[in-house]
Amino acid sequence: MKSGALKMSWARQYMPVLGEIRKRFEADKPLSGTKIAMALHVEAKTAVLVETLAAGGAEVYITGCNPLSTQDDVAEALNDVSGVHCYAKRACSVEDYYEAIDKVLDVNPTVTIDDGMDLIHRLHTERRDLLDSIVGGCEETTTGIHRLRSMAAEGKLEFPVLAVNDTPMKRHFDNIHGTGESALSAVMITTNSLIGGKWFVVAGYGYCGRGLAKMAHGLGAKVIVTEIDPRRALEAHMDGYHVMTMDEAAKIGDIFVTTTGNTSIIGEKQFKNLKNGAILSNAGHFNVEIDIEWLESHKEGFEQRDGIDTYIINGKRINVLAEGRLVNLAVPKGMGHPIEVMDLSFGLQALCSEYIKNEGSALSGGVYDVPNEIDVAVASLKLKSLNVSIDALTEEQKLYMNSWDIGT
Amino acid sequence: MKSGALKMSWARQYMPVLGEIRKRFEADKPLSGTKIAMALHVEAKTAVLVETLAAGGAEVYITGCNPLSTQDDVAEALNDVSGVHCYAKRACSVEDYYEAIDKVLDVNPTVTIDDGMDLIHRLHTERRDLLDSIVGGCEETTTGIHRLRSMAAEGKLEFPVLAVNDTPMKRHFDNIHGTGESALSAVMITTNSLIGGKWFVVAGYGYCGRGLAKMAHGLGAKVIVTEIDPRRALEAHMDGYHVMTMDEAAKIGDIFVTTTGNTSIIGEKQFKNLKNGAILSNAGHFNVEIDIEWLESHKEGFEQRDGIDTYIINGKRINVLAEGRLVNLAVPKGMGHPIEVMDLSFGLQALCSEYIKNEGSALSGGVYDVPNEIDVAVASLKLKSLNVSIDALTEEQKLYMNSWDIGT
Amino acid sequence: MKSGALKMSWARQYMPVLGEIRKRFEADKPLSGTKIAMALHVEAKTAVLVETLAAGGAEVYITGCNPLSTQDDVAEALNDVSGVHCYAKRACSVEDYYEAIDKVLDVNPTVTIDDGMDLIHRLHTERRDLLDSIVGGCEETTTGIHRLRSMAAEGKLEFPVLAVNDTPMKRHFDNIHGTGESALSAVMITTNSLIGGKWFVVAGYGYCGRGLAKMAHGLGAKVIVTEIDPRRALEAHMDGYHVMTMDEAAKIGDIFVTTTGNTSIIGEKQFKNLKNGAILSNAGHFNVEIDIEWLESHKEGFEQRDGIDTYIINGKRINVLAEGRLVNLAVPKGMGHPIEVMDLSFGLQALCSEYIKNEGSALSGGVYDVPNEIDVAVASLKLKSLNVSIDALTEEQKLYMNSWDIGT
Amino acid sequence: MKSGALKMSWARQYMPVLGEIRKRFEADKPLSGTKIAMALHVEAKTAVLVETLAAGGAEVYITGCNPLSTQDDVAEALNDVSGVHCYAKRACSVEDYYEAIDKVLDVNPTVTIDDGMDLIHRLHTERRDLLDSIVGGCEETTTGIHRLRSMAAEGKLEFPVLAVNDTPMKRHFDNIHGTGESALSAVMITTNSLIGGKWFVVAGYGYCGRGLAKMAHGLGAKVIVTEIDPRRALEAHMDGYHVMTMDEAAKIGDIFVTTTGNTSIIGEKQFKNLKNGAILSNAGHFNVEIDIEWLESHKEGFEQRDGIDTYIINGKRINVLAEGRLVNLAVPKGMGHPIEVMDLSFGLQALCSEYIKNEGSALSGGVYDVPNEIDVAVASLKLKSLNVSIDALTEEQKLYMNSWDIGT
């Protein structure tokens, strides 16, 4: 077996939810006649989703959503799958990146699947001619959804998009466990740094942030949380973490991970106060949370190796991982989210693709929640694969839950 | 100082949020002319809320919401506070209990504050004559809110009620930390049982349940979670707990705590499979989660001491705490929620009372969310008391958050 | 059943190790002809040890080892057990306390069991006439052992004493889990204070200290550790705690627990810097770790309730639990160590009593380690009661472990 | 800077203890005239130790202690350091491996530093002619020490060896934190597997095992511990883990890590019961804990990639990492122990080398404990680098600790 196929074989064994869905897709071909355009991180787990969609009868056209996250051997293996066309290339130029996006769109897709709304953005700006044939789309990230909602609020989103990120499943598993474990292990393996005893700074106490805080804490770090929302700040405090402003954290922190989805979280003001040897990384979607531009234009010295750029500022070493890009994907050793987590997220994607294909034309432009029954179905498939049984409400209990005059 | 006053003095030092509110209330008297009817657990922390409301100019009439949670010395001390009338008595009969509720209602209150909707239930059944003078109410518990929503759905709720339980603040602090810590310490101090190494069964993985699971886990227990929702079940699984049905858990568990808000969670079927020495307790609102009635009618032997009833069933000892009532309040050594948690919940209550007094007459009957700004205000007061500073969005960041065409 | 007997019935169900030993003792009467003098905390768990020793044929004479830890109903129940004589009384005067110790010694015991070397100290000072008839003794506490070693080093210990505290079993279970859980729950239930988010100061990172640190951390506290040993200090640091001097901790801490076994850990210098509302408690053996004397002579005001003394110093409230005595025993709601932990410690005591009775006369004066096989036997009895099986070395593995020329 | 030098520059910034020692060594040249033979993992952290020893005036001759752990670029960089000669090569043949060991010995060293007693073993078998010139040695691993003690017990160890592994510092930091974090992150990054919710089996509850258990637990795993010692088994149980035999664990486990230092921990009997997709790895010293030989001779199918060998046995996939070698070093992405941990271990090595050079000739053959003051000195250097201050005993406290007649 070649390396890309070996990677897919590895991933497949830990993706029981997609495995169950594939069985049904292979039998029923519910996606026949659908052309799916995808812009996702092209690596082994995504490939298992792609082959699942193809097994359901879809033609799949895929490119990357980040220049550094594509694995070329997996891209090659995907092109061997019947019904799949992959255009992603690692470390391609910006021009090549958009050219690949255009190739994916050139086929006149009916359904889009995005991780950061690259396809949808392109369709609403440069490729508006294609909007008509789109039945609907799915978006994977918090950041993408947030921006789609802004777009919808301005009345500018022209087809229905399922907010795959916004389901309870996605929030709890992909964000808390997926980002938590994978960003932490990426930092550990890249820096060879101890976590125990360290001051570990997490910017943002959303789902990604609380996953990271919990994991780092579990390894013995002293966790600092920065926040803008007083309630989340207080939650972090009562969960045992240290809450302070980023200005204060900058002076204390050993390792920083940003998860805010916002821009300029660590910038000039903080850089000047960092301790020698401070490690900065980003687990939010875009590479805007650390102000790399400032560092590039003010450094006194520079060392570069294996996903780490060391800037010398005021005689102190500031170490930035993966150029401030998504650390769990963009460092050389990064593997992205754990396989089992992507099995859940991509289980949702597979079922959402089927839903949008069937129901999309009945919906107007806007952002839609994933239907609750899809979310529950994925959880149930996973529990089944774990041989975990749970309780069901008895008739007596259903009655009790719906009454207001029993029990006093 | 007498014992009730000493208890209030103790509580007051750990309630900085109510302290700040009281300063403003004393100066501005925003509750002048309001008659507040309350049915809450009458103990020291509640007493600090009551004196805060009275400081704001209200006349307060209060009774208990549970026959076993009243502390008579605190009730006595409350009657010494100007503007306050307390009718609660510990271990009173059911008749006395409702008589006290009626006394509180007899004054023609304008605002109600409930912990389990006793007052609202009474007003909508036996005392409908008083409904007209009510401006609105506040309800403290999940269970109460749940039933109020059923009532509203049937069109039977005649005045506006603020769902104080449903705010992010209340869920995170009162349910997770309040119930978590206090139910656990009540079980520990009542049973003298070790937690480390034990199979600790938590029924329900809502906010109360996950607080308890986390705390017991933090002491070294092996935590079992039972659930009816596949997604919550999967969350519990990935958080490191053991998910199974209550039937399975019954055979393994050492210590059980129910937090479902539903009825008959542990009953005949489970009782017969429990291990000798199993400890059963309830941290949900009503004493219906453990089927005490069945135990009472099938026991072979019985020992009773200090909040523990030991039933002998099939030759094995089943130990039930506090007759299946709220364990953190109803065991003899129970102290209820930690003071700092009630400072937050009662800070909300104080500000909600002010809001409902001012805005209630403009609202129709139904259940209302607590206004977001009240929730945030309480969090901010608490952070201030902790000397914790947090970040604020810069103009650049606000712009970024609201745009959809920057960053790609 | 009367209250003392009910308490013993409760404890017995969670003491499977003593239960197994009692079966053998009842059959074989290995302690026939032995007079055992004991000074232990007289409560239900101790009572189960006492009845076990009596079941083995011993005559047992017991008094308390702390004026505040005796439970009078248990003392009464013990006097109903055949072969047992109990002289302990709660809250007795210092004179009565020593009179009871003398009564226990008056019977000319052959074996002593101490918790803090009260009996041994008395025998080596006021009652040297009785030394001749003593075969040997057992000491339960770290502090007692420490002082016995000093005594032995000076050649002044006249009979053999088994250091029951110094076994791996005792250190890990009694100190880490026993003190950890019970001191924490005693503080929680006495103060009604939240642990989550608090600065929780543990003085000393020995076994008791690290138990407490881990448990408080597990509930969400930010743990501060003070130490005098750089290695233990560094361990605490890497375990995720904050290490600093007590002078620094005094300014930050919310809740303090001392576990050093030493004197004057928190005194004038620290008192003056404490935050308003600071809570001080002691989980070490003697009430010398907090300088109560200074507080008594410098207080501006005072409130006293339920195991809490509030001193007003420089206008700030300092809250001391249980007068600085062992907090898990001496607060009114204190239950001492968890039952299961004492089952292990008292299992050791029972087997050590048997050993010292049989082997003591062959040993010269001094402190002796508990024979390893006794320690292992207790662990094995406990595992058996839990239905836990473990591996055994294969012949191949034994060979490998003992060779130095295999494997390279 | 070339890649080896960049790696050393990276490591150096997180090794403050070696940094402080180097300053003194450079000034005083305490190792002048010493020839040090070393067999250690040749990577960046070791290189910083080597340059420190060379800075102290030693001539250093070094080779690897494991064919897969050498980093060739670091070996090259070491040869650029004045006074250092490096013979290690990655993935060399067994012959080349021993040839390199011989080259190191050919120089007639006076001091040896071993990681697994390769040099000492060779000196006592093939190269006995060189024994005379050796002043003494240092051994880094538990396994090495264990075997040296067997050797010494047989009277066959001919020079003094400091048991660097056996100090409190080494046990707590290198074993608990070093192995714990690095083995876990190596497993995570190699398999891309989620840890949360998994059954994570740790064989052996020594220091390495409890580090791993704690870390995996901290990420949400359900930890199973296998043991042969009832006391350690019970400790694991009370720490919240599941204790069982390896036979039982084999049927349940998702991820296995062996840490016993013994042989054949997972073999035929277990292989046949593993779940499909089980992941096996070893964090003990030698590759004997998993019976690779059996797997090689019974496999039905095989896939090989990136440090993972997948054997198909009875139709199920068994995934073995790094051929059963030390997983944190031998997987392609492995980085070995965290830098800060090796700073402590190598700080000990540096001071022990100095000690053995000065004192070795006065000692007879045997295994010696590291002098306590060296252990304390390293801890103190580390605390100083962290700006952590700790308490010192007062005169009053010293007196109290040494007396047995104060306090009752």
PDB file of C-alpha atoms in Angstrom, chain C residues 113-288:
ATOM      1  CA  ILE C 113      -1.601   1.362  71.334  1.00  0.00           C
ATOM      2  CA  ASP C 114      -1.050   5.117  71.035  1.00  0.00           C
ATOM      3  CA  ASP C 115      -2.134   7.950  68.773  1.00  0.00           C
ATOM      4  CA  GLY C 116       0.366  10.651  69.662  1.00  0.00           C
ATOM      5  CA  MET C 117       2.419   8.693  72.274  1.00  0.00           C
ATOM      6  CA  ASP C 118       0.433   9.863  75.282  1.00  0.00           C
ATOM      7  CA  LEU C 119       0.608   6.450  76.967  1.00  0.00           C
ATOM      8  CA  ILE C 120       4.268   5.918  76.153  1.00  0.00           C
ATOM      9  CA  HIS C 121       5.160   9.407  77.316  1.00  0.00           C
ATOM     10  CA  ARG C 122       3.327   8.851  80.613  1.00  0.00           C
ATOM     11  CA  LEU C 123       4.960   5.460  81.083  1.00  0.00           C
ATOM     12  CA  HIS C 124       8.415   6.979  80.608  1.00  0.00           C
ATOM     13  CA  THR C 125       7.817   9.886  82.985  1.00  0.00           C
ATOM     14  CA  GLU C 126       5.186   9.522  85.754  1.00  0.00           C
ATOM     15  CA  ARG C 127       4.599   5.776  85.565  1.00  0.00           C
ATOM     16  CA  ARG C 128       8.047   4.259  85.082  1.00  0.00           C
ATOM     17  CA  ASP C 129       7.105   1.578  87.627  1.00  0.00           C
ATOM     18  CA  LEU C 130       4.932  -0.059  84.950  1.00  0.00           C
ATOM     19  CA  LEU C 131       7.588  -0.248  82.250  1.00  0.00           C
ATOM     20  CA  ASP C 132       8.677  -3.747  83.199  1.00  0.00           C
ATOM     21  CA  SER C 133       5.432  -5.455  82.356  1.00  0.00           C
ATOM     22  CA  ILE C 134       5.132  -3.894  78.875  1.00  0.00           C
ATOM     23  CA  VAL C 135       5.947  -6.266  76.025  1.00  0.00           C
ATOM     24  CA  GLY C 136       5.713  -3.552  73.403  1.00  0.00           C
ATOM     25  CA  GLY C 137       3.572  -0.911  71.766  1.00  0.00           C
ATOM     26  CA  CYS C 138       2.152   0.471  68.541  1.00  0.00           C
ATOM     27  CA  GLU C 139       2.088   4.158  67.544  1.00  0.00           C
ATOM     28  CA  GLU C 140      -0.365   5.474  64.983  1.00  0.00           C
ATOM     29  CA  THR C 141       0.845   9.000  64.058  1.00  0.00           C
ATOM     30  CA  THR C 142       3.735  10.550  62.142  1.00  0.00           C
ATOM     31  CA  THR C 143       4.241  13.029  64.919  1.00  0.00           C
ATOM     32  CA  GLY C 144       4.323  10.313  67.573  1.00  0.00           C
ATOM     33  CA  ILE C 145       6.843   8.283  65.612  1.00  0.00           C
ATOM     34  CA  HIS C 146       9.011  11.290  65.017  1.00  0.00           C
ATOM     35  CA  ARG C 147       9.231  11.966  68.719  1.00  0.00           C
ATOM     36  CA  LEU C 148       9.723   8.299  69.576  1.00  0.00           C
ATOM     37  CA  ARG C 149      12.708   8.257  67.252  1.00  0.00           C
ATOM     38  CA  SER C 150      14.195  11.272  69.051  1.00  0.00           C
ATOM     39  CA  MET C 151      13.604   9.433  72.325  1.00  0.00           C
ATOM     40  CA  ALA C 152      15.185   6.244  70.998  1.00  0.00           C
ATOM     41  CA  ALA C 153      18.153   8.217  69.670  1.00  0.00           C
ATOM     42  CA  GLU C 154      18.752   9.429  73.206  1.00  0.00           C
ATOM     43  CA  GLY C 155      18.521   5.845  74.432  1.00  0.00           C
ATOM     44  CA  LYS C 156      15.439   6.590  76.453  1.00  0.00           C
ATOM     45  CA  LEU C 157      12.805   4.358  74.845  1.00  0.00           C
ATOM     46  CA  GLU C 158      12.552   1.305  77.045  1.00  0.00           C
ATOM     47  CA  PHE C 159      10.413  -1.093  75.016  1.00  0.00           C
ATOM     48  CA  PRO C 160       9.867  -1.897  71.339  1.00  0.00           C
ATOM     49  CA  VAL C 161       7.323   0.193  69.467  1.00  0.00           C
ATOM     50  CA  LEU C 162       5.998  -0.597  66.017  1.00  0.00           C
ATOM     51  CA  ALA C 163       5.842   2.496  63.829  1.00  0.00           C
ATOM     52  CA  VAL C 164       2.420   1.757  62.434  1.00  0.00           C
ATOM     53  CA  ASN C 165       2.396   5.125  60.756  1.00  0.00           C
ATOM     54  CA  ASP C 166       5.490   4.478  58.756  1.00  0.00           C
ATOM     55  CA  THR C 167       4.271   1.698  56.496  1.00  0.00           C
ATOM     56  CA  PRO C 168       3.560   2.334  52.822  1.00  0.00           C
ATOM     57  CA  MET C 169      -0.084   1.438  53.539  1.00  0.00           C
ATOM     58  CA  LYS C 170      -0.481   3.954  56.306  1.00  0.00           C
ATOM     59  CA  ARG C 171       1.290   6.757  54.491  1.00  0.00           C
ATOM     60  CA  HIS C 172      -0.687   6.389  51.320  1.00  0.00           C
ATOM     61  CA  PHE C 173      -4.102   5.710  52.689  1.00  0.00           C
ATOM     62  CA  ASP C 174      -4.340   7.229  56.127  1.00  0.00           C
ATOM     63  CA  ASN C 175      -2.324  10.328  55.367  1.00  0.00           C
ATOM     64  CA  ILE C 176      -3.076  11.048  51.729  1.00  0.00           C
ATOM     65  CA  HIS C 177      -6.679   9.887  51.477  1.00  0.00           C
ATOM     66  CA  GLY C 178      -7.741   9.940  55.113  1.00  0.00           C
ATOM     67  CA  THR C 179      -6.526  13.380  56.050  1.00  0.00           C
ATOM     68  CA  GLY C 180      -7.067  14.697  52.540  1.00  0.00           C
ATOM     69  CA  GLU C 181     -10.757  13.953  52.267  1.00  0.00           C
ATOM     70  CA  SER C 182     -11.762  14.386  55.872  1.00  0.00           C
ATOM     71  CA  ALA C 183      -9.967  17.649  56.578  1.00  0.00           C
ATOM     72  CA  LEU C 184     -11.354  19.094  53.393  1.00  0.00           C
ATOM     73  CA  SER C 185     -14.949  18.052  54.067  1.00  0.00           C
ATOM     74  CA  ALA C 186     -14.657  19.255  57.661  1.00  0.00           C
ATOM     75  CA  VAL C 187     -13.562  22.694  56.466  1.00  0.00           C
ATOM     76  CA  MET C 188     -16.324  22.780  53.844  1.00  0.00           C
ATOM     77  CA  ILE C 189     -19.157  21.758  56.109  1.00  0.00           C
ATOM     78  CA  THR C 190     -18.019  23.951  59.002  1.00  0.00           C
ATOM     79  CA  THR C 191     -17.505  27.134  57.015  1.00  0.00           C
ATOM     80  CA  ASN C 192     -20.045  26.628  54.201  1.00  0.00           C
ATOM     81  CA  SER C 193     -17.341  28.162  52.058  1.00  0.00           C
ATOM     82  CA  LEU C 194     -16.840  27.457  48.355  1.00  0.00           C
ATOM     83  CA  ILE C 195     -13.560  25.763  47.452  1.00  0.00           C
ATOM     84  CA  GLY C 196     -13.701  26.361  43.673  1.00  0.00           C
ATOM     85  CA  GLY C 197     -11.603  29.360  42.665  1.00  0.00           C
ATOM     86  CA  LYS C 198     -10.190  29.897  46.152  1.00  0.00           C
ATOM     87  CA  TRP C 199      -6.547  30.278  47.134  1.00  0.00           C
ATOM     88  CA  PHE C 200      -6.096  27.223  49.308  1.00  0.00           C
ATOM     89  CA  VAL C 201      -2.843  27.192  51.276  1.00  0.00           C
ATOM     90  CA  VAL C 202      -1.341  23.892  52.406  1.00  0.00           C
ATOM     91  CA  ALA C 203       1.596  24.144  54.791  1.00  0.00           C
ATOM     92  CA  GLY C 204       3.878  21.158  54.289  1.00  0.00           C
ATOM     93  CA  TYR C 205       4.051  18.835  51.282  1.00  0.00           C
ATOM     94  CA  GLY C 206       4.382  15.544  53.134  1.00  0.00           C
ATOM     95  CA  TYR C 207       1.790  12.819  52.675  1.00  0.00           C
ATOM     96  CA  CYS C 208      -1.003  14.696  54.450  1.00  0.00           C
ATOM     97  CA  GLY C 209      -0.187  17.879  52.588  1.00  0.00           C
ATOM     98  CA  ARG C 210      -0.135  16.323  49.162  1.00  0.00           C
ATOM     99  CA  GLY C 211      -3.433  14.580  49.841  1.00  0.00           C
ATOM    100  CA  LEU C 212      -5.029  17.871  50.768  1.00  0.00           C
ATOM    101  CA  ALA C 213      -3.473  19.703  47.842  1.00  0.00           C
ATOM    102  CA  LYS C 214      -4.737  17.131  45.377  1.00  0.00           C
ATOM    103  CA  MET C 215      -8.270  17.087  46.784  1.00  0.00           C
ATOM    104  CA  ALA C 216      -8.615  20.889  46.968  1.00  0.00           C
ATOM    105  CA  HIS C 217      -7.228  21.136  43.439  1.00  0.00           C
ATOM    106  CA  GLY C 218      -9.776  18.522  42.365  1.00  0.00           C
ATOM    107  CA  LEU C 219     -12.542  20.817  43.562  1.00  0.00           C
ATOM    108  CA  GLY C 220     -11.174  23.769  41.605  1.00  0.00           C
ATOM    109  CA  ALA C 221      -9.025  25.564  44.185  1.00  0.00           C
ATOM    110  CA  LYS C 222      -5.785  27.298  43.314  1.00  0.00           C
ATOM    111  CA  VAL C 223      -3.411  25.557  45.695  1.00  0.00           C
ATOM    112  CA  ILE C 224      -0.451  27.217  47.371  1.00  0.00           C
ATOM    113  CA  VAL C 225       2.139  24.987  49.040  1.00  0.00           C
ATOM    114  CA  THR C 226       4.705  26.123  51.604  1.00  0.00           C
ATOM    115  CA  GLU C 227       7.716  23.920  52.288  1.00  0.00           C
ATOM    116  CA  ILE C 228      11.183  23.912  53.820  1.00  0.00           C
ATOM    117  CA  ASP C 229      12.623  21.159  51.586  1.00  0.00           C
ATOM    118  CA  PRO C 230      13.659  22.321  48.077  1.00  0.00           C
ATOM    119  CA  ARG C 231      12.881  18.947  46.512  1.00  0.00           C
ATOM    120  CA  ARG C 232       9.385  18.729  47.891  1.00  0.00           C
ATOM    121  CA  ALA C 233       8.895  22.351  46.939  1.00  0.00           C
ATOM    122  CA  LEU C 234       9.869  21.542  43.362  1.00  0.00           C
ATOM    123  CA  GLU C 235       7.575  18.511  43.319  1.00  0.00           C
ATOM    124  CA  ALA C 236       4.689  20.711  44.396  1.00  0.00           C
ATOM    125  CA  HIS C 237       5.597  23.194  41.678  1.00  0.00           C
ATOM    126  CA  MET C 238       5.602  20.561  38.943  1.00  0.00           C
ATOM    127  CA  ASP C 239       2.377  19.053  40.263  1.00  0.00           C
ATOM    128  CA  GLY C 240       0.792  22.367  39.307  1.00  0.00           C
ATOM    129  CA  TYR C 241       0.700  24.139  42.660  1.00  0.00           C
ATOM    130  CA  HIS C 242       2.046  27.542  43.645  1.00  0.00           C
ATOM    131  CA  VAL C 243       5.052  27.383  45.917  1.00  0.00           C
ATOM    132  CA  MET C 244       5.979  30.345  48.096  1.00  0.00           C
ATOM    133  CA  THR C 245       6.883  31.295  51.646  1.00  0.00           C
ATOM    134  CA  MET C 246       4.156  31.480  54.273  1.00  0.00           C
ATOM    135  CA  ASP C 247       4.790  35.235  54.463  1.00  0.00           C
ATOM    136  CA  GLU C 248       3.809  35.554  50.809  1.00  0.00           C
ATOM    137  CA  ALA C 249       0.950  33.052  51.091  1.00  0.00           C
ATOM    138  CA  ALA C 250      -0.524  34.942  54.041  1.00  0.00           C
ATOM    139  CA  LYS C 251      -1.310  37.924  51.825  1.00  0.00           C
ATOM    140  CA  ILE C 252      -3.107  35.854  49.199  1.00  0.00           C
ATOM    141  CA  GLY C 253      -4.677  32.832  50.897  1.00  0.00           C
ATOM    142  CA  ASP C 254      -8.396  32.349  51.502  1.00  0.00           C
ATOM    143  CA  ILE C 255      -8.216  29.026  53.357  1.00  0.00           C
ATOM    144  CA  PHE C 256      -5.172  27.662  55.198  1.00  0.00           C
ATOM    145  CA  VAL C 257      -4.525  24.116  56.406  1.00  0.00           C
ATOM    146  CA  THR C 258      -1.308  23.266  58.259  1.00  0.00           C
ATOM    147  CA  THR C 259       0.090  19.730  58.027  1.00  0.00           C
ATOM    148  CA  THR C 260       3.709  20.142  59.076  1.00  0.00           C
ATOM    149  CA  GLY C 261       3.846  18.470  62.488  1.00  0.00           C
ATOM    150  CA  ASN C 262       5.891  21.477  63.526  1.00  0.00           C
ATOM    151  CA  THR C 263       5.137  24.552  65.600  1.00  0.00           C
ATOM    152  CA  SER C 264       4.272  28.206  64.866  1.00  0.00           C
ATOM    153  CA  ILE C 265       3.661  27.823  61.157  1.00  0.00           C
ATOM    154  CA  ILE C 266       1.177  30.696  61.126  1.00  0.00           C
ATOM    155  CA  GLY C 267       1.892  33.370  63.713  1.00  0.00           C
ATOM    156  CA  GLU C 268       1.981  37.082  64.410  1.00  0.00           C
ATOM    157  CA  LYS C 269       3.894  38.012  61.267  1.00  0.00           C
ATOM    158  CA  GLN C 270       1.360  36.264  59.072  1.00  0.00           C
ATOM    159  CA  PHE C 271      -1.768  37.191  61.062  1.00  0.00           C
ATOM    160  CA  LYS C 272      -1.095  40.857  60.408  1.00  0.00           C
ATOM    161  CA  ASN C 273      -1.068  40.311  56.655  1.00  0.00           C
ATOM    162  CA  LEU C 274      -4.068  38.009  56.254  1.00  0.00           C
ATOM    163  CA  LYS C 275      -7.018  39.038  54.107  1.00  0.00           C
ATOM    164  CA  ASN C 276     -10.305  39.834  55.827  1.00  0.00           C
ATOM    165  CA  GLY C 277     -12.250  36.593  56.304  1.00  0.00           C
ATOM    166  CA  ALA C 278      -9.228  34.279  56.055  1.00  0.00           C
ATOM    167  CA  ILE C 279      -9.939  30.773  57.356  1.00  0.00           C
ATOM    168  CA  LEU C 280      -7.223  28.981  59.351  1.00  0.00           C
ATOM    169  CA  SER C 281      -7.204  25.315  60.266  1.00  0.00           C
ATOM    170  CA  ASN C 282      -4.819  22.564  61.260  1.00  0.00           C
ATOM    171  CA  ALA C 283      -4.616  18.973  60.054  1.00  0.00           C
ATOM    172  CA  GLY C 284      -1.357  18.153  61.831  1.00  0.00           C
ATOM    173  CA  HIS C 285      -1.371  16.278  65.092  1.00  0.00           C
ATOM    174  CA  PHE C 286      -0.992  18.941  67.793  1.00  0.00           C
ATOM    175  CA  ASN C 287      -2.603  22.340  68.164  1.00  0.00           C
ATOM    176  CA  VAL C 288       0.688  24.202  67.900  1.00  0.00           C
TER     177      VAL C 288
END
